[in-house]
Coordinates of C-alpha atoms in Angstrom, one line a residue:
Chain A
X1 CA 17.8 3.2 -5.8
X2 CA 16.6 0.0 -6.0
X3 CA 12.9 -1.1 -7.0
X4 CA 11.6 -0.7 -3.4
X5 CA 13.5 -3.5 -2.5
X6 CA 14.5 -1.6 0.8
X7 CA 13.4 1.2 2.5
X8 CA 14.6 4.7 1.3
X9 CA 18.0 5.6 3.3
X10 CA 18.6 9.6 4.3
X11 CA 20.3 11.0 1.5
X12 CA 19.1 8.6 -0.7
X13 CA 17.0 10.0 -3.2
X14 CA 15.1 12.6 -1.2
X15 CA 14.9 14.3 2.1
X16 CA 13.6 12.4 5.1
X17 CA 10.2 14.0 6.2
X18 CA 8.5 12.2 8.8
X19 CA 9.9 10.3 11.9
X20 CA 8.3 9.0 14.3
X21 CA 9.2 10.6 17.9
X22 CA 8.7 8.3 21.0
X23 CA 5.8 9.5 22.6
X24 CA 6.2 12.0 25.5
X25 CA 6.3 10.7 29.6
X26 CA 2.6 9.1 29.6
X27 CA 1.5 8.2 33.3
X28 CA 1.0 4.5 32.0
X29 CA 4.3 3.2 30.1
X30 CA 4.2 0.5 27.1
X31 CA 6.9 -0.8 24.7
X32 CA 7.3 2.2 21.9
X33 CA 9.1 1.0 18.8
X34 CA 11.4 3.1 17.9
X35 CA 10.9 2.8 14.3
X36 CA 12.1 5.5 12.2
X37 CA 10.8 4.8 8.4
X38 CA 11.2 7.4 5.6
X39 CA 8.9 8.4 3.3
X40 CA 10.9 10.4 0.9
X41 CA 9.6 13.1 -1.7
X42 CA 11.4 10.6 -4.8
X43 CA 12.5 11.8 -7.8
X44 CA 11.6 8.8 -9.4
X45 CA 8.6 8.1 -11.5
X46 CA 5.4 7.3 -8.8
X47 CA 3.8 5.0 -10.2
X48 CA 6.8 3.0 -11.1
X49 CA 7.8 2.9 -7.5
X50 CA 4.3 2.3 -6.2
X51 CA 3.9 -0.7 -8.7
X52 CA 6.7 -2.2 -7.2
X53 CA 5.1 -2.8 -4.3
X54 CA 4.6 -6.1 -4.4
X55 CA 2.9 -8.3 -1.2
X56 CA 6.0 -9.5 -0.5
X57 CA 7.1 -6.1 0.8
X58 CA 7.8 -5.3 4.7
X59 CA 5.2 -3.9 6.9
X60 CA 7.2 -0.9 7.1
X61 CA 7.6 -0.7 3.2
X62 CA 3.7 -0.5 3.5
X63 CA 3.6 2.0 5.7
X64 CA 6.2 4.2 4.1
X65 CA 4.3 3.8 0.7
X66 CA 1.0 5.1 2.1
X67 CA 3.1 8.0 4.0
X68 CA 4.6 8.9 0.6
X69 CA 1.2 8.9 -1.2
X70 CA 0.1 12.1 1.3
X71 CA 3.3 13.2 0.1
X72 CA 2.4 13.4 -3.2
X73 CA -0.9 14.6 -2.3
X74 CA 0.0 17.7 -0.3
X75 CA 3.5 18.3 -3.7
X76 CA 0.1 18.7 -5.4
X77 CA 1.6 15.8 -7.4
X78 CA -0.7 12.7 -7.0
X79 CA -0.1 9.6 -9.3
X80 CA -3.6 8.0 -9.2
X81 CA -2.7 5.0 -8.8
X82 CA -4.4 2.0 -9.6
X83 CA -7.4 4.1 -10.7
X84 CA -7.6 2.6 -14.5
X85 CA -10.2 0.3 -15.7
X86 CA -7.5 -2.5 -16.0
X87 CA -7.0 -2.5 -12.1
X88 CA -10.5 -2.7 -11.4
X89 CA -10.8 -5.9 -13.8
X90 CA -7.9 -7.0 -12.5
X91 CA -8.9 -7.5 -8.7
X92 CA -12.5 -7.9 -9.0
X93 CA -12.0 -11.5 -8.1
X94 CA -10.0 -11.0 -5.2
X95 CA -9.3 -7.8 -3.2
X96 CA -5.3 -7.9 -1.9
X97 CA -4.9 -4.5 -0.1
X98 CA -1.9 -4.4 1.7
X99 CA -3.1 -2.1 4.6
X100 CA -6.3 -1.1 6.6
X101 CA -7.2 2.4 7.8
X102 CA -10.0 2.5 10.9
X103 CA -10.8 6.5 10.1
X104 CA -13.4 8.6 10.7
X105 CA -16.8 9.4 8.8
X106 CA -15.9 13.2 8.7
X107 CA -16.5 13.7 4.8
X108 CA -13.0 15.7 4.9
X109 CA -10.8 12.8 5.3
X110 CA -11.3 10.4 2.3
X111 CA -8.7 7.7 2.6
X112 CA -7.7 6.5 -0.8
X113 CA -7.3 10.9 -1.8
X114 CA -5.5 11.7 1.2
X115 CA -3.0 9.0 0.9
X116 CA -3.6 8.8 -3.0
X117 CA -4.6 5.3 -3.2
X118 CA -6.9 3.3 -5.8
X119 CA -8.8 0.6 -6.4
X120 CA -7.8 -2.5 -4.2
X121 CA -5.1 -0.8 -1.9
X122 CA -6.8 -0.2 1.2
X123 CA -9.3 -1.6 3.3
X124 CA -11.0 1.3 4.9
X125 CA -13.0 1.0 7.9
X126 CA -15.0 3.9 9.0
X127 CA -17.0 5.4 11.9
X128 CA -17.4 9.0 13.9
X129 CA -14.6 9.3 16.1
X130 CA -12.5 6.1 14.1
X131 CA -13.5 4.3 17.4
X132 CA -12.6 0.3 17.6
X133 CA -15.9 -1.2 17.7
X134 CA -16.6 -5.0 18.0
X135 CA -17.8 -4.8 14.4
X136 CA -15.2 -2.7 13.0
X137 CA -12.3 -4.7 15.4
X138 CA -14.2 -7.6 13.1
X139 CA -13.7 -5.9 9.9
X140 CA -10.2 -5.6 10.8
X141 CA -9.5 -9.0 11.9
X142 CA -10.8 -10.1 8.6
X143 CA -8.3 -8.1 6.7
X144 CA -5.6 -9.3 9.1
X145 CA -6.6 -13.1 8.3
X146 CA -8.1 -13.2 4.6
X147 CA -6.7 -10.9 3.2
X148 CA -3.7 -10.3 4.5
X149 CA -3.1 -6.4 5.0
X150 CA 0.5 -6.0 6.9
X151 CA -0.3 -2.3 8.4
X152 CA -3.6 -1.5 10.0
X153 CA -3.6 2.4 10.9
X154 CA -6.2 4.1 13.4
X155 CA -6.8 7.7 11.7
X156 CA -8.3 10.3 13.7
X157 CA -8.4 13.8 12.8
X158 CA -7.6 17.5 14.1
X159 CA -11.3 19.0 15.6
X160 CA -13.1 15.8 15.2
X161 CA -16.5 16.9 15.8
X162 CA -17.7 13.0 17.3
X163 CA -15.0 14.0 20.0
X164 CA -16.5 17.9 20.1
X165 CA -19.6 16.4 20.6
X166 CA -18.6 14.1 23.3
X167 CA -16.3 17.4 25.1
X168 CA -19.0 19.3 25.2
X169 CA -20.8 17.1 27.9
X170 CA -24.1 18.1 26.2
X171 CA -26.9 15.4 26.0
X172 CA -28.0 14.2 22.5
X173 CA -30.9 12.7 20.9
X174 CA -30.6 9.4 19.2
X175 CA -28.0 7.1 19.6
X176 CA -25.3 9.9 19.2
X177 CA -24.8 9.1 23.0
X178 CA -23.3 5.3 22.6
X179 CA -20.1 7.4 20.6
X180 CA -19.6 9.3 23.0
X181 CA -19.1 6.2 25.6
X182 CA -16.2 5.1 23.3
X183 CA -14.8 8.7 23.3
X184 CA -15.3 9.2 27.5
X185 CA -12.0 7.4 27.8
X186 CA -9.7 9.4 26.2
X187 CA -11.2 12.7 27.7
X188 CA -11.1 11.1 31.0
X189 CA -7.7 10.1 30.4
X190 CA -6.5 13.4 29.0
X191 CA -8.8 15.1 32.2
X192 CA -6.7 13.1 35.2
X193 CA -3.2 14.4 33.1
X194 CA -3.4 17.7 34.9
X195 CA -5.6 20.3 36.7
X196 CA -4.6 22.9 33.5
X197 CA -5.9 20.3 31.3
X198 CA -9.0 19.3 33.7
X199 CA -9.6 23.4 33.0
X200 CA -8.9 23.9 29.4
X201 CA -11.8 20.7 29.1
X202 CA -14.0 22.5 30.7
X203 CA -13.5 25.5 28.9
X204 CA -13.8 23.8 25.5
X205 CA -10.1 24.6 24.7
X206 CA -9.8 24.0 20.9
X207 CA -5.8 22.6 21.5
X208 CA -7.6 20.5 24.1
X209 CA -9.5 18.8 21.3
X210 CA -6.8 18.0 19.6
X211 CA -5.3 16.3 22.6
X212 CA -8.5 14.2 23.2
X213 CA -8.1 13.5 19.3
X214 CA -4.4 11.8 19.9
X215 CA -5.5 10.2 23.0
X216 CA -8.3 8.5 21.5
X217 CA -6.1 7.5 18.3
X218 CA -3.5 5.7 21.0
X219 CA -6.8 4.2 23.0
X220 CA -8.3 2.8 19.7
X221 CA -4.8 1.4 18.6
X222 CA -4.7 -0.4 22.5
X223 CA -8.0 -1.7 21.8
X224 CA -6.9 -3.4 18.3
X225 CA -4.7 -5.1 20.2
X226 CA -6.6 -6.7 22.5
X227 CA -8.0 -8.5 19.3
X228 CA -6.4 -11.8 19.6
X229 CA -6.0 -11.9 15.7
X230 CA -4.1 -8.7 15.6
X231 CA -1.6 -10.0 18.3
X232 CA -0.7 -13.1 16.8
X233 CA 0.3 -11.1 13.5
X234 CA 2.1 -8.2 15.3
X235 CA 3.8 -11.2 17.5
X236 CA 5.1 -12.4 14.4
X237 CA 6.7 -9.8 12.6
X238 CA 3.8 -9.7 10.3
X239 CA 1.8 -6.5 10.6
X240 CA 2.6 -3.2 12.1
X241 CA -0.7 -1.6 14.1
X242 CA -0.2 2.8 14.0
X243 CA -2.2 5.1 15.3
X244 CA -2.0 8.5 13.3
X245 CA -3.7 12.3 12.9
X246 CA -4.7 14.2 9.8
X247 CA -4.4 17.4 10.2
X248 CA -7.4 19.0 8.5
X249 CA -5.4 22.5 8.1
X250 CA -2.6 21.3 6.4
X251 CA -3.7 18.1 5.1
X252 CA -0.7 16.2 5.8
X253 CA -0.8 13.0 8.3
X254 CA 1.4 12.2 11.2
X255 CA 2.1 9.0 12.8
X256 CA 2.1 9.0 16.6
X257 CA 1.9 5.3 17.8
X258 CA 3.4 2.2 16.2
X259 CA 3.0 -1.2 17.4
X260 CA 4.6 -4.5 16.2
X261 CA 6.3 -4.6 12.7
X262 CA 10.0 -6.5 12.0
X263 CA 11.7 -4.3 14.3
X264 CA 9.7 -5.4 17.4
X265 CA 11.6 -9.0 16.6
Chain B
X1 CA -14.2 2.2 -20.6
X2 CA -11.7 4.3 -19.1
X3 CA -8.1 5.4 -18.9
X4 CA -5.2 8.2 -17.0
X5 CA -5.7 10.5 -18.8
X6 CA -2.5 12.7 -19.4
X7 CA -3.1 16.7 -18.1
X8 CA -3.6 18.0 -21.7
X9 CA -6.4 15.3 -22.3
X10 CA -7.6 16.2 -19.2
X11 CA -8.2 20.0 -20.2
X12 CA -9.9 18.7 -22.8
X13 CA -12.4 16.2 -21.4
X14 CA -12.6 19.1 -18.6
X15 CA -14.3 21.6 -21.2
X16 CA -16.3 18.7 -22.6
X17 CA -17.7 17.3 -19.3
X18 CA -17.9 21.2 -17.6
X19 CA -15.7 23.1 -15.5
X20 CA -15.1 22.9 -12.2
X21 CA -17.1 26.0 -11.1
X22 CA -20.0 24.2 -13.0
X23 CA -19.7 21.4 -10.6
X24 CA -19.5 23.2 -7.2
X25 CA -22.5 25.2 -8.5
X26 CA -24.6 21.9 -8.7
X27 CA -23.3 20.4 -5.3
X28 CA -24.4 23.7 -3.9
X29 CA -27.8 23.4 -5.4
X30 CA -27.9 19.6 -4.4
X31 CA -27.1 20.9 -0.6
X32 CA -30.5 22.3 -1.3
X33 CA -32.1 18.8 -1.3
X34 CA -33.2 18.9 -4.4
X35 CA -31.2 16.8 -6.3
X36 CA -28.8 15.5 -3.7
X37 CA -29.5 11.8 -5.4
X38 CA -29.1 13.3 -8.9
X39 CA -25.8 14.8 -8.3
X40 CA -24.6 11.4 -6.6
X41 CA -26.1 9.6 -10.2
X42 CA -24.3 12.1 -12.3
X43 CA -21.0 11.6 -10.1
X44 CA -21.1 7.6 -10.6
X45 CA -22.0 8.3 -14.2
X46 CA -19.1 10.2 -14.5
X47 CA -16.4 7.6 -13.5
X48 CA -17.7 5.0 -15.1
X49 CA -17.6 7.2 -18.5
X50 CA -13.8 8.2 -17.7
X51 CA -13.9 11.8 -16.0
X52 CA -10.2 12.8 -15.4
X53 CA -9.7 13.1 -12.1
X54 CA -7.0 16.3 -12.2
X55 CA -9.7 18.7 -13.6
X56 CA -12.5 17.7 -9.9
X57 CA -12.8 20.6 -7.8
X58 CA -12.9 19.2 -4.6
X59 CA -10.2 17.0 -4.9
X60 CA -6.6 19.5 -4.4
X61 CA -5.5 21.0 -1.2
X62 CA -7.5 24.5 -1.9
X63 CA -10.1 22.3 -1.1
X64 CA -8.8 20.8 1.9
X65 CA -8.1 24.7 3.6
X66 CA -11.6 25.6 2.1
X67 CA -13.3 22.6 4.8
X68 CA -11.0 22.9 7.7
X69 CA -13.4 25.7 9.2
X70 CA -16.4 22.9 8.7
X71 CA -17.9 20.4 6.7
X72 CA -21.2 20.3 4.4
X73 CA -21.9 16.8 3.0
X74 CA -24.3 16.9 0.7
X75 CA -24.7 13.0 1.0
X76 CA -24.2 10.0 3.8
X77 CA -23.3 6.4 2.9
X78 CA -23.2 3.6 4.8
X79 CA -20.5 0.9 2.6
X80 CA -18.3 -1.5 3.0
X81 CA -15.0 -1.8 4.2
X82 CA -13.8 -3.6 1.0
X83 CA -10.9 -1.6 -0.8
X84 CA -12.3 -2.3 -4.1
X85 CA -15.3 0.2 -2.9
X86 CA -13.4 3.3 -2.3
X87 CA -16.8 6.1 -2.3
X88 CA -15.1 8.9 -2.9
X89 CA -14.1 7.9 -6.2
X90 CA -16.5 5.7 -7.7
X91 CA -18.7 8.8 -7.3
X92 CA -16.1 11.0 -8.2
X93 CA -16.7 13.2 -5.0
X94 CA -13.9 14.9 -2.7
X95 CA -12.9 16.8 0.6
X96 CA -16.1 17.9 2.3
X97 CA -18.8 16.3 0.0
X98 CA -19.9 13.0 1.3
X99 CA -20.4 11.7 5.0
X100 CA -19.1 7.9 4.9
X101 CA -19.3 5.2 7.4
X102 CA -17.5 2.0 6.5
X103 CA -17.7 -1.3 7.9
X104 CA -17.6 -5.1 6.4
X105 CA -21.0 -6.1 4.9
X106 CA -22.2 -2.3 5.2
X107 CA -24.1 -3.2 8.8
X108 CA -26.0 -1.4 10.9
X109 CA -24.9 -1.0 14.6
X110 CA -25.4 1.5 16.9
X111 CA -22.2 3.7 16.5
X112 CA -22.6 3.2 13.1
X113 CA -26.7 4.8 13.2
X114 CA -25.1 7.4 15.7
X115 CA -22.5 8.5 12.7
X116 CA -25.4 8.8 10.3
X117 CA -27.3 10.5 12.8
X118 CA -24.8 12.7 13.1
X119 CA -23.8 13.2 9.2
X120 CA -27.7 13.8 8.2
X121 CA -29.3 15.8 11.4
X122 CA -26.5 17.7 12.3
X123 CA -24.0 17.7 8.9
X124 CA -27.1 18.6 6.8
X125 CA -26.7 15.6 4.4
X126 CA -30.0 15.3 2.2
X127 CA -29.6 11.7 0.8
X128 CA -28.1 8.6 2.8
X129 CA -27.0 5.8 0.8
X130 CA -26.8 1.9 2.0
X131 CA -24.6 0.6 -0.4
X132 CA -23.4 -3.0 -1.3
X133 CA -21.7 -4.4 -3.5
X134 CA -20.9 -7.4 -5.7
X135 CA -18.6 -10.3 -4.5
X136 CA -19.0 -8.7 -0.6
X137 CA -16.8 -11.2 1.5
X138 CA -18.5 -10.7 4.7
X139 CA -21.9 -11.7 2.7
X140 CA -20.5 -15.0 1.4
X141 CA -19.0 -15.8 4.5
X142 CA -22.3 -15.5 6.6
X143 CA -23.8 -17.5 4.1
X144 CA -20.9 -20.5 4.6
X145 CA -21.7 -20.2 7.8
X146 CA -18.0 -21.3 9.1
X147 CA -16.6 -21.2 12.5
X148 CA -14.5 -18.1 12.3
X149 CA -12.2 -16.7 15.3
X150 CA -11.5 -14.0 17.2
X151 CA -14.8 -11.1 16.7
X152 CA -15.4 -11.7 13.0
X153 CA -18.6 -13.5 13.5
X154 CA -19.9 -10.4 15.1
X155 CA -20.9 -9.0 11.7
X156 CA -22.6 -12.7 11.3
X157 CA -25.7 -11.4 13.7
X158 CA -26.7 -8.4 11.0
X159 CA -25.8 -10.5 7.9
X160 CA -27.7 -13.7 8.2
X161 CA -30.8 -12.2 8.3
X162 CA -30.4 -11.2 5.1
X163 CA -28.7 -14.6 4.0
X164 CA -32.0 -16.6 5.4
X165 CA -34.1 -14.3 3.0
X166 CA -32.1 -15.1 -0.1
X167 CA -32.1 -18.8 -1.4
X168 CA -28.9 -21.3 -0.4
X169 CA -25.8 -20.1 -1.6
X170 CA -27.2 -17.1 -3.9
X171 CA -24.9 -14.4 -2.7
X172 CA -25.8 -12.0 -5.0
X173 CA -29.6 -11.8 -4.0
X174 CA -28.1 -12.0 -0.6
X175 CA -25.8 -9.0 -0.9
X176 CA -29.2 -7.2 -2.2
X177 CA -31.3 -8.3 0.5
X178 CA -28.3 -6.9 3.1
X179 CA -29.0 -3.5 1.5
X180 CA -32.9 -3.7 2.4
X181 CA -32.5 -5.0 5.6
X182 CA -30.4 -2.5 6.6
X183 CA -32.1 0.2 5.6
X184 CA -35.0 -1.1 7.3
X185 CA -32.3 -1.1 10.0
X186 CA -31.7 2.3 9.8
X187 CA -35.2 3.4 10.1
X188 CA -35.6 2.1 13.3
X189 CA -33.5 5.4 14.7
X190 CA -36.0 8.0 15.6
X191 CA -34.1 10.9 14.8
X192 CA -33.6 9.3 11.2
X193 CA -37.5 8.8 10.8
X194 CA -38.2 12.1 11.9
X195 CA -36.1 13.6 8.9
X196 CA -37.3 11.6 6.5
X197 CA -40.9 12.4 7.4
X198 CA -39.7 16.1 7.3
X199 CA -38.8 15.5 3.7
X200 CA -35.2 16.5 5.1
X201 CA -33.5 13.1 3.9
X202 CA -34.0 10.4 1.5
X203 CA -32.6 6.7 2.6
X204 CA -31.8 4.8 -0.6
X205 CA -30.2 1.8 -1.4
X206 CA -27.3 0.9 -4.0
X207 CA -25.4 -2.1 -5.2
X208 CA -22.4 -1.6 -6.8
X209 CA -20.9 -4.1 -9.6
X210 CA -17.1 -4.3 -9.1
X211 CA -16.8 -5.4 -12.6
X212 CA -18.1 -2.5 -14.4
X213 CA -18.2 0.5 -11.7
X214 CA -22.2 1.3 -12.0
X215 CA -24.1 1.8 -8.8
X216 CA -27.9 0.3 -9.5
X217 CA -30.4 1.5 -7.3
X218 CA -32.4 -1.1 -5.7
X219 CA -36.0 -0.2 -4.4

């Protein structure tokens, strides 16, 4: 294989795991790239392959190298990379991550572990219910522009409680209320789908949650790119904007919207 | 100061530094309260002296099915976006032990107090943590003061504050100031307040040197 100078092929060193699937009929249609990357379980060396990542690699290269790291995180088999004193000398001048994750607070999904990251790799944004506020949409526009990241990835996760919280319809004290504004779209979205869903809201259907949770990721990715910064980059072949779940049983993540990237071209 | 350390190595230092039952049996006491802010101090304490990560407990996919069913931080942080900050492991934590909102130049907003809110009254975490750090981009940019496009200059509003504070183009008393004003931020939120004058929660703040991997405290 060469040194990640192309994206894995089927057959070529491992089996494919993850594709993305265009999304099911939604009521409101949009351009899905049909991008089908691989991250493949390789038999080569990690760390060799994840050092030859270099910033001259594709969006989708990115992509598929933070999709591998879960990999090697749910194999058991994590590489560490980039977590040696050298690595932290060497970019504490300049940080040069090559993507950005908008996740959620929830103390079970740490970024850099669940996509076994290290120092420098990714800029990680993070909220209750991974929802695109102005200053996080900020944070991301300055990874975008100074620093160059070529995949920016909305995370949510399976029984988010933020999204709980906001299903539940209860009233909270504090400001717990102004996340559940950001949240009332996707439920209201996921509500008008269907009366059997309008039901299973109201009767705090645990799947249902989960469906609010993948909504909301795909809602958060549309408001990324209304960021004027993020267009120009996905316009240009430059950057590839996902939106994608953890699942908090299994640990593993799947991709469920990708915008932009060198296919789009 | 520190290195991979092979698996063998790592059995080693693992008997050295404590095992991993050792550990959880501490976090549980810091869920307690009690030493919440000691067991973050030992955890930066231990990266920066080389703790191999293969022997943590809460870092392998036992872990991960252990906190599907629900989630007990002991600890909340509000940090920065910057990937050379990664939370987790500078305080050599894992799955289920720390609360974390992120955002460039660690700012207070209101999603962002409604996510701590939620992490410390109804999580249970006993210390929250407003932590900066060295060479923080967002900082340094406030401070230049440039015309920026698109939203960036949104995180300008909380920053220059801080920036006004600190003397002309010292962005490392800047960065420290950020941490104190937004903590005083942060205090502002009743429902913060009220745990803190429980003796429920402790707000702190923490700089941390991207050079040498220590967290200092700062009043």
């Amino acid at each position: 294989m060469g040194c990640g100078a192309s994206v894995p092929q089927n057959g070529g060193g491992g089996k494919p795991v993850t594709r993305v699937q265009p999304a099911p009929a939604q009521p409101v249609s949009e351009a899905q790239s049909a991008i089908s990357f691989q991250p493949t379980r390789s038999n080569r060396s990690s760390l060799e392959k994840i050092n030859s990542l270099t910033d001259r690699a594709s969006p989708e290269q990115v992509l598929a190298n933070l999709l591998e790291g879960n990999l090697r995180f749910l194999d058991g088999a994590v590489a560490h990379p980039h977590q040696d004193f050298s690595r932290v000398q060497a970019i504490k001048a300049k940080q040069k991550p090559l993507a950005a994750i908008l996740g959620c607070a929830d103390s079970r999904v740490p970024a850099e572990i669940v996509f076994d990251q290290g120092f420098g790799d990714v800029f990680v944004c993070r909220v209750a219910g991974n929802i695109a506020t102005p200053e996080e949409i900020a944070s991301l526009e300055y990874a975008v522009l100074d620093l160059g990241v070529k995949v920016v990835m909305v995370l949510g996760h399976t029984r988010c409680g933020a999204v709980k919280a906001a299903l539940s319809g209860k009233a909270f004290p504090g400001f717990i209320d102004t996340l559940v504004d950001h949240l009332d779209v996707a439920i209201s979205r996921v509500n008008s789908m269907s009366a059997k869903a309008h039901q299973a809201i109201k009767d705090g259907d645990v799947d249902m949650l989960d469906r609010v949770v993948k909504e909301n990721v795909k809602y958060q990715v549309q408001r990324c790119q209304r960021s004027t910064i993020i267009q120009e980059s996905l316009q240009s072949g430059k950057l590839l904007l996902v939106g994608a779940v953890y699942d908090l049983d299994t640990g593993k993540v799947a991709v469920s919207v990708t915008k932009g990237g060198t296919n789009d071209l | 100061m520190f290195a991979t350390l092979g698996r063998s190595q790592a059995g080693e230092a693992s008997a050295m530094m404590g095992t991993g039952s050792a550990l959880l049996a501490q976090r549980a006491a810091a869920l307690g309260g009690a030493s919440a802010l000691e067991y973050l101090r030992e955890g930066n304490k231990r990266f920066v002296t080389n703790k191999p990560h293969d022997a943590h407990p809460t870092r392998n996919l036992d872990r991960v099915k252990a906190t599907a069913g629900g989630q007990k931080p002991f600890a909340a942080f509000l940090s920065c976006a910057d990937s050379r900050v990664p939370v987790e492991i500078i305080f050599d934590q894992g799955f289920g032990d720390v609360f974390v909102t992120r955002v460039a130049g660690n700012i207070v907003t209101n999603e962002i107090t409604a996510s701590l809110e939620f992490g410390t009254a109804v999580l249970g975490s006993k210390v929250l943590m407003v932590l900066g750090h060295s060479a923080c981009g967002a900082v340094a940019a406030t401070m230049n003061g440039a015309a920026v496009p698109g939203v960036i200059s949104s995180l300008y509003y909380s920053i220059s504050p801080a920036c006004k504070k600190a003397k002309a183009g010292d962005v490392d008393a800047a960065i420290a100031e950020n941490v104190k004003v937004q903590m005083e931020q942060l205090k502002v939120s009743p429902v913060l307040q009220a745990l803190v004058k429980e003796g429920k929660l402790k707000i702190v703040g923490g700089v941390y040197d991207l050079a040498t991997g220590k967290v200092t405290e700062i009043a």
